[in-house]
Amino acid sequence: MPCTVFDISGGSSRFRPVVRIGNWFEENCLEEDKVRNFKSKRDRGELLVEKARTLYDNFHKEIVLAAPKQNVIFGAVVQLMPISMNIENMSTADLNLALSVVINERVVRHSQSINEDCELTVAPSARSCVRNSFRIVSGDEHDRIGQDIKYGQRFRLECMDSENDPIMLYSAPKKVNLNQSIDVTYHSHKNGELNFPLGLVHRSRCGCPGGDLPMAFTNWFCIHVDRNRRFESEGEDIPSNAPLVIVHAATNRNLAAENVVIQTLFGPEFLVSVQNYRNIYKRELWKNVWMISNGHQAGPISKKA
C-alpha cells in the first residue's frame, strides 16, 4: 500500500517521491519477462534482425553463371534480363535489371530461403546471386545437358537454392471461379483485367497422377523477336544476350516486365507478369522483350524492337 504523508501546514495529503503508484509490480514483472524472452530468442537465433541478416546472406549468395557461349544451352545457369524499361524521366540502363526472387514480409519469420511462398520481380542486379539466377533444364523429361536450346523448344527454369527437390518457375490460368491460381502480394492489370502472375513450385508437386499442378505449367519456350522471322527461325539455336520473347507454353502468354514500382524487403523493384503486349502491328512491345544472359557479350542490341 502507498505510504501517505500529511502536510499539517497545508492540510493536503501528498505522496513522497519514493512511493510507487499504480500496477508497478505487474509492470516490473512484464519488463523482466520481455528481457528474458529477448535473450531466449537471441540465443536461439529467432530475432527478426538475425532472420533478416540470414535472409540477405542466403538470397545474395554469389552464383557463377555458365561459361560464356555463343548460344544458350541446357544445364546452363543464366539470368533473364529485360532489354529495356520504358519509364519516363528514369534511366534504367545502368541497373542491370534481372528476373529475381523476392520474399514477402509474412514469410520471413518462418523461412529465410527460397520457397514456394516467394514471389518474382524485376530487380537491379549488380552481380549474379541466388535470387536472380536460374538453371535451364529440358521440358520433356530428357537429359539434354550441354545441348543448344532451339527456338520453340520447351524448357524449365529452376531456382539455384533447391537441389534435392528443385523449385521451378511457373504460371497458371485462372480457376473456374475466375480467381487467380497464384497468390501474390501485388497484381498488375491490362485493360482492367488481372494479368497472370508468376509463382514457384516444387518439382515433387507437379505431374500426374497425384500432382497438385500439371507439369505443363512449368514449361516455357522462346520465339524470335521479329514476328516476320519466327517461322524460318523455328528450330534454330537461341543466341545469348539477344532480344527474344519468352512464352509460357500452357497459356501462350509472354513473360512481361511491368513499369510498376513496388517496395520489397530488398528495396524498390518492378512487377513482372505473364501477359501479351503488342502494338497495332501485332509486334511485341518492350515489356515482352527479354534476353537470356550467360555472360557472353553479344554485339550492340537494336532498340528497334
mmCIF file of C-alpha atoms in Angstrom:
data_model
loop_
_atom_site.group_PDB
_atom_site.id
_atom_site.type_symbol
_atom_site.label_atom_id
_atom_site.label_comp_id
_atom_site.label_asym_id
_atom_site.label_seq_id
_atom_site.Cartn_x
_atom_site.Cartn_y
_atom_site.Cartn_z
ATOM 1 C CA MET A 1 0.000 0.000 0.000
ATOM 2 C CA PRO A 2 1.299 3.502 -0.774
ATOM 3 C CA CYS A 3 2.530 5.475 2.176
ATOM 4 C CA THR A 4 0.680 8.790 2.755
ATOM 5 C CA VAL A 5 2.287 11.765 4.427
ATOM 6 C CA PHE A 6 0.091 14.558 5.822
ATOM 7 C CA ASP A 7 1.223 18.113 5.450
ATOM 8 C CA ILE A 8 -0.093 19.754 8.611
ATOM 9 C CA SER A 9 0.604 23.283 7.447
ATOM 10 C CA GLY A 10 -1.245 22.945 4.173
ATOM 11 C CA GLY A 11 -3.832 20.385 5.207
ATOM 12 C CA SER A 12 -3.421 18.320 1.986
ATOM 13 C CA SER A 13 -2.136 14.763 1.512
ATOM 14 C CA ARG A 14 0.870 14.071 -0.762
ATOM 15 C CA PHE A 15 2.992 11.101 -1.857
ATOM 16 C CA ARG A 16 6.685 11.077 -1.240
ATOM 17 C CA PRO A 17 8.890 10.823 -4.407
ATOM 18 C CA VAL A 18 9.982 7.278 -3.485
ATOM 19 C CA VAL A 19 6.431 5.914 -3.334
ATOM 20 C CA ARG A 20 5.352 3.696 -6.272
ATOM 21 C CA ILE A 21 1.836 4.071 -7.557
ATOM 22 C CA GLY A 22 -0.360 2.081 -9.929
ATOM 23 C CA ASN A 23 0.373 -1.507 -11.044
ATOM 24 C CA TRP A 24 4.090 -1.072 -10.505
ATOM 25 C CA PHE A 25 4.732 -4.682 -9.549
ATOM 26 C CA GLU A 26 2.963 -6.078 -12.631
ATOM 27 C CA GLU A 27 4.793 -3.648 -14.909
ATOM 28 C CA ASN A 28 8.115 -4.633 -13.383
ATOM 29 C CA CYS A 29 7.388 -8.333 -13.938
ATOM 30 C CA LEU A 30 6.336 -7.603 -17.517
ATOM 31 C CA GLU A 31 9.616 -5.836 -18.269
ATOM 32 C CA GLU A 32 11.570 -8.732 -16.787
ATOM 33 C CA ASP A 33 9.608 -11.193 -18.960
ATOM 34 C CA LYS A 34 10.381 -9.126 -22.060
ATOM 35 C CA VAL A 35 14.099 -9.189 -21.270
ATOM 36 C CA ARG A 36 14.037 -12.965 -20.690
ATOM 37 C CA ASN A 37 12.136 -13.570 -23.949
ATOM 38 C CA PHE A 38 14.562 -11.354 -25.836
ATOM 39 C CA LYS A 39 17.591 -13.228 -24.504
ATOM 40 C CA SER A 40 15.948 -16.582 -25.201
ATOM 41 C CA LYS A 41 15.167 -15.651 -28.823
ATOM 42 C CA ARG A 42 18.661 -14.216 -29.243
ATOM 43 C CA ASP A 43 20.234 -17.470 -28.049
ATOM 44 C CA ARG A 44 18.026 -19.493 -30.440
ATOM 45 C CA GLY A 45 18.628 -17.131 -33.365
ATOM 46 C CA GLU A 46 14.941 -16.220 -33.628
ATOM 47 C CA LEU A 47 15.238 -12.442 -33.508
ATOM 48 C CA LEU A 48 13.819 -10.734 -36.579
ATOM 49 C CA VAL A 49 17.046 -8.805 -37.154
ATOM 50 C CA GLU A 50 19.018 -12.072 -37.199
ATOM 51 C CA LYS A 51 16.486 -13.682 -39.535
ATOM 52 C CA ALA A 52 16.770 -10.699 -41.853
ATOM 53 C CA ARG A 53 20.564 -10.995 -41.829
ATOM 54 C CA THR A 54 20.299 -14.721 -42.669
ATOM 55 C CA LEU A 55 17.783 -13.903 -45.405
ATOM 56 C CA TYR A 56 20.094 -11.408 -47.103
ATOM 57 C CA ASP A 57 23.043 -13.800 -46.849
ATOM 58 C CA ASN A 58 21.052 -16.645 -48.427
ATOM 59 C CA PHE A 59 19.482 -14.617 -51.224
ATOM 60 C CA HIS A 60 22.646 -12.684 -52.098
ATOM 61 C CA LYS A 61 24.960 -15.683 -52.107
ATOM 62 C CA GLU A 62 27.109 -15.268 -55.200
ATOM 63 C CA ILE A 63 26.448 -17.572 -58.143
ATOM 64 C CA VAL A 64 28.815 -18.191 -61.046
ATOM 65 C CA LEU A 65 26.981 -18.089 -64.362
ATOM 66 C CA ALA A 66 27.641 -20.578 -67.137
ATOM 67 C CA ALA A 67 30.827 -20.197 -69.138
ATOM 68 C CA PRO A 68 30.209 -17.568 -71.828
ATOM 69 C CA LYS A 69 28.985 -19.216 -75.026
ATOM 70 C CA GLN A 70 27.553 -18.009 -78.283
ATOM 71 C CA ASN A 71 24.286 -19.902 -77.744
ATOM 72 C CA VAL A 72 22.115 -20.796 -74.755
ATOM 73 C CA ILE A 73 22.456 -24.437 -73.665
ATOM 74 C CA PHE A 74 20.549 -26.780 -71.358
ATOM 75 C CA GLY A 75 22.001 -27.036 -67.873
ATOM 76 C CA ALA A 76 23.423 -23.514 -68.004
ATOM 77 C CA VAL A 77 22.971 -21.045 -65.142
ATOM 78 C CA VAL A 78 21.627 -17.835 -66.652
ATOM 79 C CA GLN A 79 19.849 -14.586 -65.911
ATOM 80 C CA LEU A 80 16.656 -13.396 -67.595
ATOM 81 C CA MET A 81 17.002 -9.683 -68.264
ATOM 82 C CA PRO A 82 14.584 -7.230 -69.907
ATOM 83 C CA ILE A 83 16.129 -5.405 -72.829
ATOM 84 C CA SER A 84 14.844 -2.038 -71.620
ATOM 85 C CA MET A 85 12.359 -0.408 -69.252
ATOM 86 C CA ASN A 86 10.498 2.445 -70.863
ATOM 87 C CA ILE A 87 9.977 4.645 -67.810
ATOM 88 C CA GLU A 88 9.567 8.401 -68.132
ATOM 89 C CA ASN A 89 12.272 10.571 -66.542
ATOM 90 C CA MET A 90 14.189 7.495 -65.389
ATOM 91 C CA SER A 91 17.185 5.740 -66.894
ATOM 92 C CA THR A 92 17.419 2.007 -66.170
ATOM 93 C CA ALA A 93 20.400 1.256 -68.408
ATOM 94 C CA ASP A 94 22.848 1.007 -65.505
ATOM 95 C CA LEU A 95 20.604 -1.008 -63.182
ATOM 96 C CA ASN A 96 21.252 -4.388 -64.858
ATOM 97 C CA LEU A 97 17.676 -5.433 -64.208
ATOM 98 C CA ALA A 98 17.010 -9.181 -63.994
ATOM 99 C CA LEU A 99 14.167 -11.507 -63.071
ATOM 100 C CA SER A 100 14.574 -12.114 -59.332
ATOM 101 C CA VAL A 101 13.007 -14.000 -56.448
ATOM 102 C CA VAL A 102 11.737 -11.896 -53.560
ATOM 103 C CA ILE A 103 10.317 -12.936 -50.211
ATOM 104 C CA ASN A 104 7.432 -11.079 -48.637
ATOM 105 C CA GLU A 105 7.235 -9.919 -45.050
ATOM 106 C CA ARG A 106 4.770 -12.550 -43.843
ATOM 107 C CA VAL A 107 7.152 -15.382 -44.766
ATOM 108 C CA VAL A 108 10.382 -14.022 -43.276
ATOM 109 C CA ARG A 109 9.647 -15.192 -39.734
ATOM 110 C CA HIS A 110 9.428 -18.899 -40.638
ATOM 111 C CA SER A 111 11.705 -19.129 -43.684
ATOM 112 C CA GLN A 112 14.848 -17.343 -44.839
ATOM 113 C CA SER A 113 15.473 -19.249 -48.066
ATOM 114 C CA ILE A 114 13.718 -19.615 -51.416
ATOM 115 C CA ASN A 115 10.413 -21.456 -51.076
ATOM 116 C CA GLU A 116 7.022 -21.711 -52.745
ATOM 117 C CA ASP A 117 5.717 -18.641 -50.888
ATOM 118 C CA CYS A 118 8.278 -16.390 -52.580
ATOM 119 C CA GLU A 119 7.336 -14.116 -55.475
ATOM 120 C CA LEU A 120 9.033 -12.827 -58.631
ATOM 121 C CA THR A 121 10.057 -9.293 -59.551
ATOM 122 C CA VAL A 122 12.421 -7.479 -61.884
ATOM 123 C CA ALA A 123 15.209 -6.168 -59.678
ATOM 124 C CA PRO A 124 18.587 -4.439 -60.050
ATOM 125 C CA SER A 125 21.391 -6.999 -60.132
ATOM 126 C CA ALA A 126 24.887 -5.680 -59.512
ATOM 127 C CA ARG A 127 26.118 -9.281 -59.655
ATOM 128 C CA SER A 128 24.679 -12.735 -60.197
ATOM 129 C CA CYS A 129 23.393 -14.331 -56.997
ATOM 130 C CA VAL A 130 20.917 -16.939 -55.793
ATOM 131 C CA ARG A 131 17.840 -14.755 -56.163
ATOM 132 C CA ASN A 132 18.438 -13.652 -59.782
ATOM 133 C CA SER A 133 19.990 -16.767 -61.356
ATOM 134 C CA PHE A 134 18.184 -19.780 -62.809
ATOM 135 C CA ARG A 135 19.191 -23.110 -64.304
ATOM 136 C CA ILE A 136 17.656 -24.046 -67.652
ATOM 137 C CA VAL A 137 16.563 -27.691 -67.897
ATOM 138 C CA SER A 138 14.697 -29.636 -70.549
ATOM 139 C CA GLY A 139 10.918 -29.522 -70.589
ATOM 140 C CA ASP A 140 10.401 -33.084 -71.874
ATOM 141 C CA GLU A 141 11.984 -35.094 -69.025
ATOM 142 C CA HIS A 142 15.036 -35.969 -71.172
ATOM 143 C CA ASP A 143 18.601 -35.226 -70.134
ATOM 144 C CA ARG A 144 19.778 -32.632 -72.653
ATOM 145 C CA ILE A 145 22.559 -31.010 -70.623
ATOM 146 C CA GLY A 146 25.081 -29.375 -72.935
ATOM 147 C CA GLN A 147 22.761 -29.250 -75.951
ATOM 148 C CA ASP A 148 21.822 -25.956 -77.594
ATOM 149 C CA ILE A 149 18.291 -24.714 -76.970
ATOM 150 C CA LYS A 150 16.251 -24.053 -80.103
ATOM 151 C CA TYR A 151 13.538 -21.527 -80.793
ATOM 152 C CA GLY A 152 10.228 -23.188 -79.944
ATOM 153 C CA GLN A 153 11.818 -25.861 -77.731
ATOM 154 C CA ARG A 154 10.306 -26.307 -74.259
ATOM 155 C CA PHE A 155 12.433 -25.667 -71.198
ATOM 156 C CA ARG A 156 12.036 -25.085 -67.477
ATOM 157 C CA LEU A 157 13.666 -22.639 -65.090
ATOM 158 C CA GLU A 158 14.907 -23.935 -61.743
ATOM 159 C CA CYS A 159 15.943 -21.814 -58.769
ATOM 160 C CA MET A 160 19.505 -22.232 -57.591
ATOM 161 C CA ASP A 161 18.827 -22.848 -53.910
ATOM 162 C CA SER A 162 16.886 -26.085 -54.379
ATOM 163 C CA GLU A 163 18.990 -29.129 -55.220
ATOM 164 C CA ASN A 164 17.106 -32.039 -53.603
ATOM 165 C CA ASP A 165 13.607 -31.014 -54.713
ATOM 166 C CA PRO A 166 14.040 -28.326 -57.397
ATOM 167 C CA ILE A 167 11.825 -25.259 -57.222
ATOM 168 C CA MET A 168 10.601 -24.245 -60.677
ATOM 169 C CA LEU A 169 9.135 -21.096 -62.139
ATOM 170 C CA TYR A 170 5.552 -21.422 -63.370
ATOM 171 C CA SER A 171 2.370 -19.594 -64.228
ATOM 172 C CA ALA A 172 -1.219 -20.760 -64.431
ATOM 173 C CA PRO A 173 -4.565 -19.638 -65.884
ATOM 174 C CA LYS A 174 -7.452 -18.553 -63.719
ATOM 175 C CA LYS A 175 -9.556 -21.021 -61.787
ATOM 176 C CA VAL A 176 -13.127 -21.956 -62.695
ATOM 177 C CA ASN A 177 -14.412 -19.250 -60.326
ATOM 178 C CA LEU A 178 -12.146 -16.721 -62.154
ATOM 179 C CA ASN A 179 -9.854 -16.285 -59.139
ATOM 180 C CA GLN A 180 -6.094 -16.241 -59.643
ATOM 181 C CA SER A 181 -4.341 -19.591 -59.225
ATOM 182 C CA ILE A 182 -1.267 -17.976 -57.664
ATOM 183 C CA ASP A 183 -1.461 -15.868 -54.526
ATOM 184 C CA VAL A 184 0.744 -12.776 -54.826
ATOM 185 C CA THR A 185 1.048 -9.524 -52.897
ATOM 186 C CA TYR A 186 0.820 -7.180 -55.892
ATOM 187 C CA HIS A 187 -1.108 -7.521 -59.142
ATOM 188 C CA SER A 188 -0.822 -5.787 -62.500
ATOM 189 C CA HIS A 189 -3.648 -5.097 -64.939
ATOM 190 C CA LYS A 190 -4.209 -4.781 -68.639
ATOM 191 C CA ASN A 191 -7.415 -3.102 -69.798
ATOM 192 C CA GLY A 192 -8.963 -3.686 -66.373
ATOM 193 C CA GLU A 193 -8.183 -7.419 -66.305
ATOM 194 C CA LEU A 194 -5.690 -9.015 -63.929
ATOM 195 C CA ASN A 195 -2.551 -10.341 -65.557
ATOM 196 C CA PHE A 196 -1.381 -13.862 -64.836
ATOM 197 C CA PRO A 197 1.219 -13.797 -62.048
ATOM 198 C CA LEU A 198 4.374 -15.870 -61.655
ATOM 199 C CA GLY A 199 4.954 -18.381 -58.903
ATOM 200 C CA LEU A 200 7.321 -21.056 -57.624
ATOM 201 C CA VAL A 201 6.537 -24.729 -57.115
ATOM 202 C CA HIS A 202 8.487 -27.805 -56.039
ATOM 203 C CA ARG A 203 9.016 -30.400 -58.728
ATOM 204 C CA SER A 204 7.561 -33.094 -56.441
ATOM 205 C CA ARG A 205 4.194 -31.329 -56.539
ATOM 206 C CA CYS A 206 3.975 -31.381 -60.316
ATOM 207 C CA GLY A 207 2.844 -34.050 -62.704
ATOM 208 C CA CYS A 208 0.138 -36.675 -62.821
ATOM 209 C CA PRO A 209 -1.174 -38.674 -61.142
ATOM 210 C CA GLY A 210 -1.387 -37.159 -57.695
ATOM 211 C CA GLY A 211 0.318 -33.869 -58.504
ATOM 212 C CA ASP A 212 -1.105 -30.553 -57.383
ATOM 213 C CA LEU A 213 -0.057 -28.856 -60.626
ATOM 214 C CA PRO A 214 0.263 -30.025 -64.245
ATOM 215 C CA MET A 215 3.899 -30.186 -65.322
ATOM 216 C CA ALA A 216 2.933 -28.231 -68.453
ATOM 217 C CA PHE A 217 2.505 -25.103 -66.316
ATOM 218 C CA THR A 218 6.286 -25.034 -65.765
ATOM 219 C CA ASN A 219 7.171 -25.128 -69.482
ATOM 220 C CA TRP A 220 8.430 -22.114 -71.421
ATOM 221 C CA PHE A 221 9.784 -21.533 -74.909
ATOM 222 C CA CYS A 222 11.352 -18.689 -76.878
ATOM 223 C CA ILE A 223 10.349 -17.115 -80.177
ATOM 224 C CA HIS A 224 12.197 -14.649 -82.380
ATOM 225 C CA VAL A 225 11.637 -11.006 -81.527
ATOM 226 C CA ASP A 226 10.850 -10.242 -85.181
ATOM 227 C CA ARG A 227 7.483 -11.789 -85.968
ATOM 228 C CA ASN A 228 8.361 -11.858 -89.689
ATOM 229 C CA ARG A 229 11.239 -14.244 -88.968
ATOM 230 C CA ARG A 230 9.551 -16.570 -86.494
ATOM 231 C CA PHE A 231 8.566 -19.253 -88.965
ATOM 232 C CA GLU A 232 12.019 -19.546 -90.530
ATOM 233 C CA SER A 233 13.826 -19.301 -87.178
ATOM 234 C CA GLU A 234 11.871 -22.204 -85.632
ATOM 235 C CA GLY A 235 14.405 -24.854 -84.653
ATOM 236 C CA GLU A 236 17.435 -22.553 -84.825
ATOM 237 C CA ASP A 237 19.812 -22.087 -81.883
ATOM 238 C CA ILE A 238 18.975 -19.320 -79.412
ATOM 239 C CA PRO A 239 21.871 -16.821 -79.207
ATOM 240 C CA SER A 240 22.988 -15.477 -75.844
ATOM 241 C CA ASN A 241 22.264 -11.860 -74.940
ATOM 242 C CA ALA A 242 20.000 -11.384 -77.959
ATOM 243 C CA PRO A 243 16.480 -9.917 -77.894
ATOM 244 C CA LEU A 244 13.748 -12.575 -77.785
ATOM 245 C CA VAL A 245 10.261 -13.253 -76.481
ATOM 246 C CA ILE A 246 9.759 -15.816 -73.707
ATOM 247 C CA VAL A 247 6.364 -17.544 -73.917
ATOM 248 C CA HIS A 248 4.531 -19.559 -71.278
ATOM 249 C CA ALA A 249 3.582 -22.754 -73.088
ATOM 250 C CA ALA A 250 0.331 -23.522 -71.244
ATOM 251 C CA THR A 251 -1.265 -20.078 -71.580
ATOM 252 C CA ASN A 252 0.541 -18.845 -74.726
ATOM 253 C CA ARG A 253 1.229 -15.547 -72.975
ATOM 254 C CA ASN A 254 4.560 -13.775 -72.821
ATOM 255 C CA LEU A 255 6.758 -13.028 -69.864
ATOM 256 C CA ALA A 256 6.312 -9.301 -69.227
ATOM 257 C CA ALA A 257 8.249 -6.695 -67.248
ATOM 258 C CA GLU A 258 5.793 -4.140 -65.888
ATOM 259 C CA ASN A 259 6.702 -0.486 -65.368
ATOM 260 C CA VAL A 260 5.151 -0.580 -61.903
ATOM 261 C CA VAL A 261 7.440 0.016 -58.935
ATOM 262 C CA ILE A 262 6.766 -1.858 -55.697
ATOM 263 C CA GLN A 263 8.513 -1.775 -52.333
ATOM 264 C CA THR A 264 10.097 -5.046 -51.201
ATOM 265 C CA LEU A 265 12.462 -6.117 -48.423
ATOM 266 C CA PHE A 266 15.288 -5.601 -50.930
ATOM 267 C CA GLY A 267 14.194 -2.102 -51.945
ATOM 268 C CA PRO A 268 12.134 -0.745 -54.862
ATOM 269 C CA GLU A 269 11.660 -3.264 -57.683
ATOM 270 C CA PHE A 270 9.404 -3.761 -60.708
ATOM 271 C CA LEU A 271 6.433 -6.051 -61.128
ATOM 272 C CA VAL A 272 6.578 -8.995 -63.519
ATOM 273 C CA SER A 273 3.653 -10.865 -65.059
ATOM 274 C CA VAL A 274 2.588 -13.145 -67.899
ATOM 275 C CA GLN A 275 0.724 -11.063 -70.469
ATOM 276 C CA ASN A 276 0.898 -10.159 -74.163
ATOM 277 C CA TYR A 277 1.694 -6.543 -75.000
ATOM 278 C CA ARG A 278 1.548 -5.743 -78.715
ATOM 279 C CA ASN A 279 1.125 -2.649 -80.839
ATOM 280 C CA ILE A 280 -1.348 -2.185 -83.667
ATOM 281 C CA TYR A 281 1.026 -4.062 -85.992
ATOM 282 C CA LYS A 282 0.978 -7.146 -83.724
ATOM 283 C CA ARG A 283 4.609 -6.628 -82.747
ATOM 284 C CA GLU A 284 5.646 -7.172 -79.140
ATOM 285 C CA LEU A 285 6.278 -4.043 -77.112
ATOM 286 C CA TRP A 286 9.323 -3.534 -74.884
ATOM 287 C CA LYS A 287 7.562 -5.212 -71.942
ATOM 288 C CA ASN A 288 7.748 -8.589 -73.690
ATOM 289 C CA VAL A 289 11.331 -8.340 -74.989
ATOM 290 C CA TRP A 290 13.979 -10.140 -72.904
ATOM 291 C CA MET A 291 17.391 -11.687 -73.267
ATOM 292 C CA ILE A 292 18.937 -14.791 -71.718
ATOM 293 C CA SER A 293 22.318 -13.766 -70.369
ATOM 294 C CA ASN A 294 25.129 -16.192 -69.558
ATOM 295 C CA GLY A 295 27.920 -13.638 -69.511
ATOM 296 C CA HIS A 296 28.617 -13.699 -73.256
ATOM 297 C CA GLN A 297 28.891 -10.182 -74.568
ATOM 298 C CA ALA A 298 26.972 -10.025 -77.818
ATOM 299 C CA GLY A 299 27.034 -7.177 -80.277
ATOM 300 C CA PRO A 300 25.055 -3.979 -79.805
ATOM 301 C CA ILE A 301 21.373 -4.599 -79.279
ATOM 302 C CA SER A 302 18.968 -2.808 -81.511
ATOM 303 C CA LYS A 303 16.254 -0.940 -79.664
ATOM 304 C CA LYS A 304 14.003 -1.042 -82.665
ATOM 305 C CA ALA A 305 12.026 -3.832 -81.084
#
